[in-house]
Amino acid sequence: MVEPGERLLARLHPSVAPLVVGAAGLAATAYIASVDPHEGGHYPTCPSLYLTGFYCPGCGSLRAIHDLAHLDLAGAWGMNPLAVIALPWLAWRWLRWALESAGVSVTTRPAPGWALYLLAGAVILYGILRNIPALAPWLAP
Amino acid sequence: MTDIPPPPMSPEPSYGAPAPQPPNNNLVWAILTTVLCCLPLGIVAIVKAAEVNSKWQAGDYAGAQASAEAAKKWSIWSAVAAAIVAVLYILFFVVLGAASSSY
């Protein structure tokens, strides 16, 4: 199924899309690194936290990105361990996309279905556990 | 949605050829919306991505293709929902700020 956006992209060099996305990611990271999300007032409170009062699985991601950009792995892990695990994976998927667009074939095996079901379950469990006060020192942002 | 193309693979197993890649399960979008936008839709998208891979590995190529379409749909919806929520949220604070600063 070819969509209009994909048709436009097809006329450009295949590496344009990953390069644009990579540049946008770097720019966003640089912004988050320089404007500290640990300090109130720099970014609005996440709508879901504001409305529900619960930490969702994504809470603390901006602070984790800020800490990672400053090479503070322990700080990032304390904010959102899920983000610390997910970000290198996203970077790898970007690299694979960029390499494939440049004609370098990367052979990978697709993840087994059960592993992805396990991931979905783990994300839900993580979202519940990080709101339990006794576990807050490890899981809450 | 427009017409759905027929699944490219026949359900019969191929003869000794290495298994091709399953259809795009959009897991990147699922993870992005879960970690950055935090919407329940992101978790639904992860489950759909799991369906794509497990159906593919069970040899149900048509089912995997259908789940891939669903995964794509959920990814688009979660991105759209995130954008709408962000715009409404910014508007909410702009209105609140205007109301509190007026005399």
JSON list of N, CA and C in Angstrom, two decimals, chain A residues 15 29 39 103:
[
{"chain": "A", "resi": 15, "resn": "SER", "atom": "N", "xyz": [18.11, 7.58, 1.53]},
{"chain": "A", "resi": 15, "resn": "SER", "atom": "CA", "xyz": [18.76, 7.92, 2.80]},
{"chain": "A", "resi": 15, "resn": "SER", "atom": "C", "xyz": [18.27, 9.24, 3.39]},
{"chain": "A", "resi": 29, "resn": "THR", "atom": "N", "xyz": [17.50, 15.89, 21.30]},
{"chain": "A", "resi": 29, "resn": "THR", "atom": "CA", "xyz": [18.36, 15.49, 22.41]},
{"chain": "A", "resi": 29, "resn": "THR", "atom": "C", "xyz": [19.18, 16.68, 22.91]},
{"chain": "A", "resi": 39, "resn": "GLU", "atom": "N", "xyz": [14.26, 20.62, 36.42]},
{"chain": "A", "resi": 39, "resn": "GLU", "atom": "CA", "xyz": [13.76, 21.85, 37.04]},
{"chain": "A", "resi": 39, "resn": "GLU", "atom": "C", "xyz": [12.35, 22.11, 36.57]},
{"chain": "A", "resi": 103, "resn": "GLY", "atom": "N", "xyz": [21.83, 0.82, 1.16]},
{"chain": "A", "resi": 103, "resn": "GLY", "atom": "CA", "xyz": [22.12, -0.38, 0.38]},
{"chain": "A", "resi": 103, "resn": "GLY", "atom": "C", "xyz": [22.92, -1.43, 1.11]}
]
